[in-house]
Short mmCIF file of C-alpha atoms in Angstrom, two decimals:
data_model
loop_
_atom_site.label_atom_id
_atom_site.label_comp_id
_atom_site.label_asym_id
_atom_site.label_seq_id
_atom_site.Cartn_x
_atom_site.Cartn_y
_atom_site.Cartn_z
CA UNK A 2 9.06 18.17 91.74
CA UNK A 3 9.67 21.19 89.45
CA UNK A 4 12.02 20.38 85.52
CA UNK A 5 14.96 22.43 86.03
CA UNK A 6 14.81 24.42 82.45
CA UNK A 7 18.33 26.30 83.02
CA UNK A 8 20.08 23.07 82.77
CA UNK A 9 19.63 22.71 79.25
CA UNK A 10 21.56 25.31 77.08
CA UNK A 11 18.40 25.79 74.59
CA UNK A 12 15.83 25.12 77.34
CA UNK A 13 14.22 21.99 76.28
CA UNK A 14 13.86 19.11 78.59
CA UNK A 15 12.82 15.62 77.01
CA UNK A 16 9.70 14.56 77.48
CA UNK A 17 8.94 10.60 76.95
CA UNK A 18 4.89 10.26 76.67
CA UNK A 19 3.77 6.72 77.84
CA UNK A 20 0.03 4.90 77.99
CA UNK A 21 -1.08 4.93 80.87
CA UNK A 22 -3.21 2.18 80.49
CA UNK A 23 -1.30 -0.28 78.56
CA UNK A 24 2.47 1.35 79.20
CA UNK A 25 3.44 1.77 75.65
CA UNK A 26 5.42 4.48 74.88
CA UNK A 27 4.17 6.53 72.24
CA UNK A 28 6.85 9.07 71.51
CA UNK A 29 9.46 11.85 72.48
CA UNK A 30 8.80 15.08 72.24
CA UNK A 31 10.73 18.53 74.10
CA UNK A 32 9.17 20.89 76.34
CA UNK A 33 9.78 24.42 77.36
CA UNK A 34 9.09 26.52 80.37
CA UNK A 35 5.86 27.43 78.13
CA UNK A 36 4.86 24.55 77.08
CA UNK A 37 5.29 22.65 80.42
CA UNK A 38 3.14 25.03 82.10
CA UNK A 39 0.58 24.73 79.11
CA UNK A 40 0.75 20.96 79.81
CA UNK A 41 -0.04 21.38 83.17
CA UNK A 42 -3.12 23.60 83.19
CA UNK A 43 -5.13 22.52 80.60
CA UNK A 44 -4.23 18.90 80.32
CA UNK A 45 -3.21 17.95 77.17
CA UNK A 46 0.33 16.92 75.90
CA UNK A 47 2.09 20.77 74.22
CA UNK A 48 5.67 20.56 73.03
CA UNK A 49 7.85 22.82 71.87
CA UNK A 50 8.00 22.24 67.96
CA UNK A 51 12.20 22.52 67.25
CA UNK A 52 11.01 22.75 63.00
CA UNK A 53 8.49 24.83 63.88
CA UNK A 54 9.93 26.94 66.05
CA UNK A 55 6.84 27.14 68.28
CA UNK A 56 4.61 26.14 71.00
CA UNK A 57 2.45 22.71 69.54
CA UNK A 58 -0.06 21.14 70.91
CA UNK A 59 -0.15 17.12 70.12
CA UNK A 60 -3.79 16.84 68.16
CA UNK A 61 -4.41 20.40 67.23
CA UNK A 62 -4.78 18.80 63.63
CA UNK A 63 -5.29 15.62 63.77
CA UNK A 64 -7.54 15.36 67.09
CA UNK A 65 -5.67 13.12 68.55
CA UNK A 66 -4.62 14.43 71.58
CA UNK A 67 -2.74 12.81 74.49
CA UNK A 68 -4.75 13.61 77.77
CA UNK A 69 -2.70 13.88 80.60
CA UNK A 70 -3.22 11.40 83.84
CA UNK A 71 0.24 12.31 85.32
CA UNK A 72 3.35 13.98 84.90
CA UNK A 73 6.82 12.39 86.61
CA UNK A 74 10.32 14.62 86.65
CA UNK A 75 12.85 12.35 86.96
CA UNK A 76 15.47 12.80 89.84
CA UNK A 77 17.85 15.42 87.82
CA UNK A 78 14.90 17.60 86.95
CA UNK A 79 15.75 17.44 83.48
CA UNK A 80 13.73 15.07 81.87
CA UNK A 81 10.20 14.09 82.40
CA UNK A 82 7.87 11.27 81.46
CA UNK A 83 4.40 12.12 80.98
CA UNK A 84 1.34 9.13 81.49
CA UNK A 85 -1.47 10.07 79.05
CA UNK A 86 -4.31 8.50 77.56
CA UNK A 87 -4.26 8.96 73.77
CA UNK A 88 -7.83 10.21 72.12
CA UNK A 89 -6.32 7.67 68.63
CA UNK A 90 -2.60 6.74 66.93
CA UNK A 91 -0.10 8.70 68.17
CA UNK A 92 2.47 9.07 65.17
CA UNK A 93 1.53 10.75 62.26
CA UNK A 94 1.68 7.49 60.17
CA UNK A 95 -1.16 6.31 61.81
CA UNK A 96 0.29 4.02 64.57
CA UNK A 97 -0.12 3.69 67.64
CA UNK A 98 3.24 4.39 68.78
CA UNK A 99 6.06 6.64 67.14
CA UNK A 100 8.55 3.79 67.85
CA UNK A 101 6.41 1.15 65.68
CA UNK A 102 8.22 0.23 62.53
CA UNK A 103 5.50 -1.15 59.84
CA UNK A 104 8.62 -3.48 58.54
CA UNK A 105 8.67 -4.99 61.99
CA UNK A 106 6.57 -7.36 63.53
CA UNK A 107 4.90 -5.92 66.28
CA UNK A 108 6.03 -6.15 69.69
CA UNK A 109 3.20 -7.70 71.81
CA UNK A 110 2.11 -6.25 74.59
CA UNK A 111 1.92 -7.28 77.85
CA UNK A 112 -1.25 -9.69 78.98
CA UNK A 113 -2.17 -6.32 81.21
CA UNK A 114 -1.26 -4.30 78.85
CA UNK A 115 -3.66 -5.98 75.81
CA UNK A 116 -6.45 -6.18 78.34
CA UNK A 117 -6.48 -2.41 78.62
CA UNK A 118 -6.27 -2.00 74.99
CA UNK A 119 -9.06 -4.32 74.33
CA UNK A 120 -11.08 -2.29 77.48
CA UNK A 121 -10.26 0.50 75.67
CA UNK A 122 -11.95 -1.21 72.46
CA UNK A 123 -15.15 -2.15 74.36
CA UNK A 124 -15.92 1.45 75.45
CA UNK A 125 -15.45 2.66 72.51
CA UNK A 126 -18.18 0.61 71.09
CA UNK A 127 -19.84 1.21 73.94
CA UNK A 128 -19.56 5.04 73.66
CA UNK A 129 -20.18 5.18 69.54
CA UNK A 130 -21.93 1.92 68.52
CA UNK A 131 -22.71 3.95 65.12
CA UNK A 132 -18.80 3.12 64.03
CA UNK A 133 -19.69 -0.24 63.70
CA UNK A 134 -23.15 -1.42 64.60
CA UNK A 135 -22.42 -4.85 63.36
CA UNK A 136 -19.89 -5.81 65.79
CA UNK A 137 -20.51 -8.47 68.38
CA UNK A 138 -19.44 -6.23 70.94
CA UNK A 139 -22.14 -3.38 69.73
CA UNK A 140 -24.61 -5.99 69.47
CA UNK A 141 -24.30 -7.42 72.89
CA UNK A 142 -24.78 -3.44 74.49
CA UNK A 143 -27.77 -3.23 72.33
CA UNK A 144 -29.42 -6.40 73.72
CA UNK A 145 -28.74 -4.67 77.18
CA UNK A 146 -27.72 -5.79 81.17
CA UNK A 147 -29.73 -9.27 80.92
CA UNK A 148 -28.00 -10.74 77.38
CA UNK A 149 -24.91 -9.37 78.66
CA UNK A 150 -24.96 -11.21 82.29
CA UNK A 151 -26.57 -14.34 80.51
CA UNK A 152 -23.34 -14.68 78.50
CA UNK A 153 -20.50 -13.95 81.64
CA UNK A 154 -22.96 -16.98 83.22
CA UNK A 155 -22.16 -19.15 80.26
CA UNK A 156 -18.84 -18.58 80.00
CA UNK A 157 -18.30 -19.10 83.67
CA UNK A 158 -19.47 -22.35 83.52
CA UNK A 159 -18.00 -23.54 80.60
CA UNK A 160 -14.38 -22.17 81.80
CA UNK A 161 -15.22 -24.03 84.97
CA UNK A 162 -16.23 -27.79 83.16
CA UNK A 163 -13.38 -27.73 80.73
CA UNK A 164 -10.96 -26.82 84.04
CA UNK A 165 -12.39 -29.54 85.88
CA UNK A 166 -12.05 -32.51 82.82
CA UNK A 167 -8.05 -30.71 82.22
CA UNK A 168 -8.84 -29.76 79.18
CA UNK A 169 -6.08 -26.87 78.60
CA UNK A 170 -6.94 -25.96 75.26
CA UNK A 171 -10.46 -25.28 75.66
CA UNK A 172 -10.02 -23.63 79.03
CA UNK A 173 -7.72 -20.90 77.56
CA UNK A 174 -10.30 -19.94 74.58
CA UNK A 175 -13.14 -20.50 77.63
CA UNK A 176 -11.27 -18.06 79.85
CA UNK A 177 -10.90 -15.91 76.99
CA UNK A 178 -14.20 -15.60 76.50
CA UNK A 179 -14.93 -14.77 80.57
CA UNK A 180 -12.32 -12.20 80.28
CA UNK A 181 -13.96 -10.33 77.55
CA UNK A 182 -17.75 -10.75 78.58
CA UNK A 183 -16.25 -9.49 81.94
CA UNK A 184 -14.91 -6.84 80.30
CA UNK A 185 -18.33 -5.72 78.27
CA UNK A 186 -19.86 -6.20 81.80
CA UNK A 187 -18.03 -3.79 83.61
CA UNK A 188 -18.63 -0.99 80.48
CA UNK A 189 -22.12 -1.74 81.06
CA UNK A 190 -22.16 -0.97 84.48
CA UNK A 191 -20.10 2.00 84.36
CA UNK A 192 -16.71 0.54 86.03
CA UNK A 193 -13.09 -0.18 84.74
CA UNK A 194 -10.57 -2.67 85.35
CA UNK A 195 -9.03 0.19 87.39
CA UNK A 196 -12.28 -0.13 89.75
CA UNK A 197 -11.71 -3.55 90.17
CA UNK A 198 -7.79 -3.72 90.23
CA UNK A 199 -7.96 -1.01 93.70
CA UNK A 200 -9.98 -3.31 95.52
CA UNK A 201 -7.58 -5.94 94.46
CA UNK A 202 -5.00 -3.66 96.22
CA UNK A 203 -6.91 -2.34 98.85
CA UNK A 204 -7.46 -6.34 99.93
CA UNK A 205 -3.87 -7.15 99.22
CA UNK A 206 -2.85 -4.31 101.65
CA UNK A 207 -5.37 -5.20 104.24
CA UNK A 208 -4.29 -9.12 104.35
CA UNK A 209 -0.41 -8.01 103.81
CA UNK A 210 -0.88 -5.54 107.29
CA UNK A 211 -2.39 -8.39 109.02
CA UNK A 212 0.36 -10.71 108.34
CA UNK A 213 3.37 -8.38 109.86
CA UNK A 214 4.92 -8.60 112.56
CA UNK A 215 5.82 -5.75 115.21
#
């Protein structure tokens, strides 16, 4: 579906930019004919600047650009929300989000949500382990596959005992711990929670096509 442009008397259609990873919206911006079709072709967020009376592309200064994965016109045609993944914070103060207040406490995200910012953590030290070779997480990609299977073993079992002796408290931090070795796991084999959630859904469509009935 094509934005509709003539609808708005100064041509600028909202456009809400959202994670597409962890669903956060990150901020509002307005687009143009121009800067829709810039947008689409080379695939990074460009608004139409109303202060600076000009095309701008979110990064150009900062680097932090918003990558697009999809782009969703909303039923009028005249507003659009775009999913992106964001190359670091999106507002100019440094946040994450436009709509963070530093006041406020911050609103938590989602347990999906977190998991894909905390994925988004682990390939980053996985990618640049220079940024912070101390980390745990660095550490564990420099021991390599072995060290790094070794400890989603461990953890398996341990989230397995204290689930077996009830033992809520532990089994949270234990399954904490599975989730995140899990996590480093996947980096180091070159797959994603997105890997693993479609053949989540792939099974979940099989078994839910079995179960119908004609």
């Amino acid at each position: 579906m094509e934005l509709d442009f003539n609808k708005m008397p100064d041509g600028l259609i909202p456009a809400v930019v959202q994670d597409s990873a962890t669903g956060q919206v990150l901020m509002l911006g307005y687009v143009n004919e121009e800067a829709w079709e810039k947008t689409r072709t080379e695939g990074r967020v460009t608004f139409f600047s109303r202060s600076k009376n000009r095309l701008w592309t979110k990064g150009e200064t900062s680097g932090n650009f918003l990558r697009v994965v999809s782009l969703h016109p909303d039923c009028d045609q005249d507003a659009v929300l775009i999913r992106a993944i964001p190359d670091g914070p999106t507002c100019h103060r440094g946040t994450v989000s436009c709509f963070e207040q530093p006041e406020q406490a911050a609103v938590p995200a989602a347990p999906v949500g977190f998991l894909a910012e905390l994925e988004r953590l682990v390939q980053r030290r996985y990618q640049h382990p220079q940024e912070d070779p101390k980390s745990y997480t660095a550490s564990l990609f420099a021991k390599g596959m072995p060290k790094i299977a070794q400890k989603v073993g461990e953890e398996a079992i341990e989230t397995v005992i204290d689930a077996v002796a009830g033992n809520r408290a532990g089994l949270s931090g234990e399954a904490a711990d599975l989730l995140y070795h899990l996590l480093v796991l996947l980096t180091a084999s070159g797959l994603t929670l997105e890997d693993v959630v479609a053949v989540l859904r792939q099974r979940h469509s099989t078994i839910s096509a079995g179960t119908r009935r004609e």
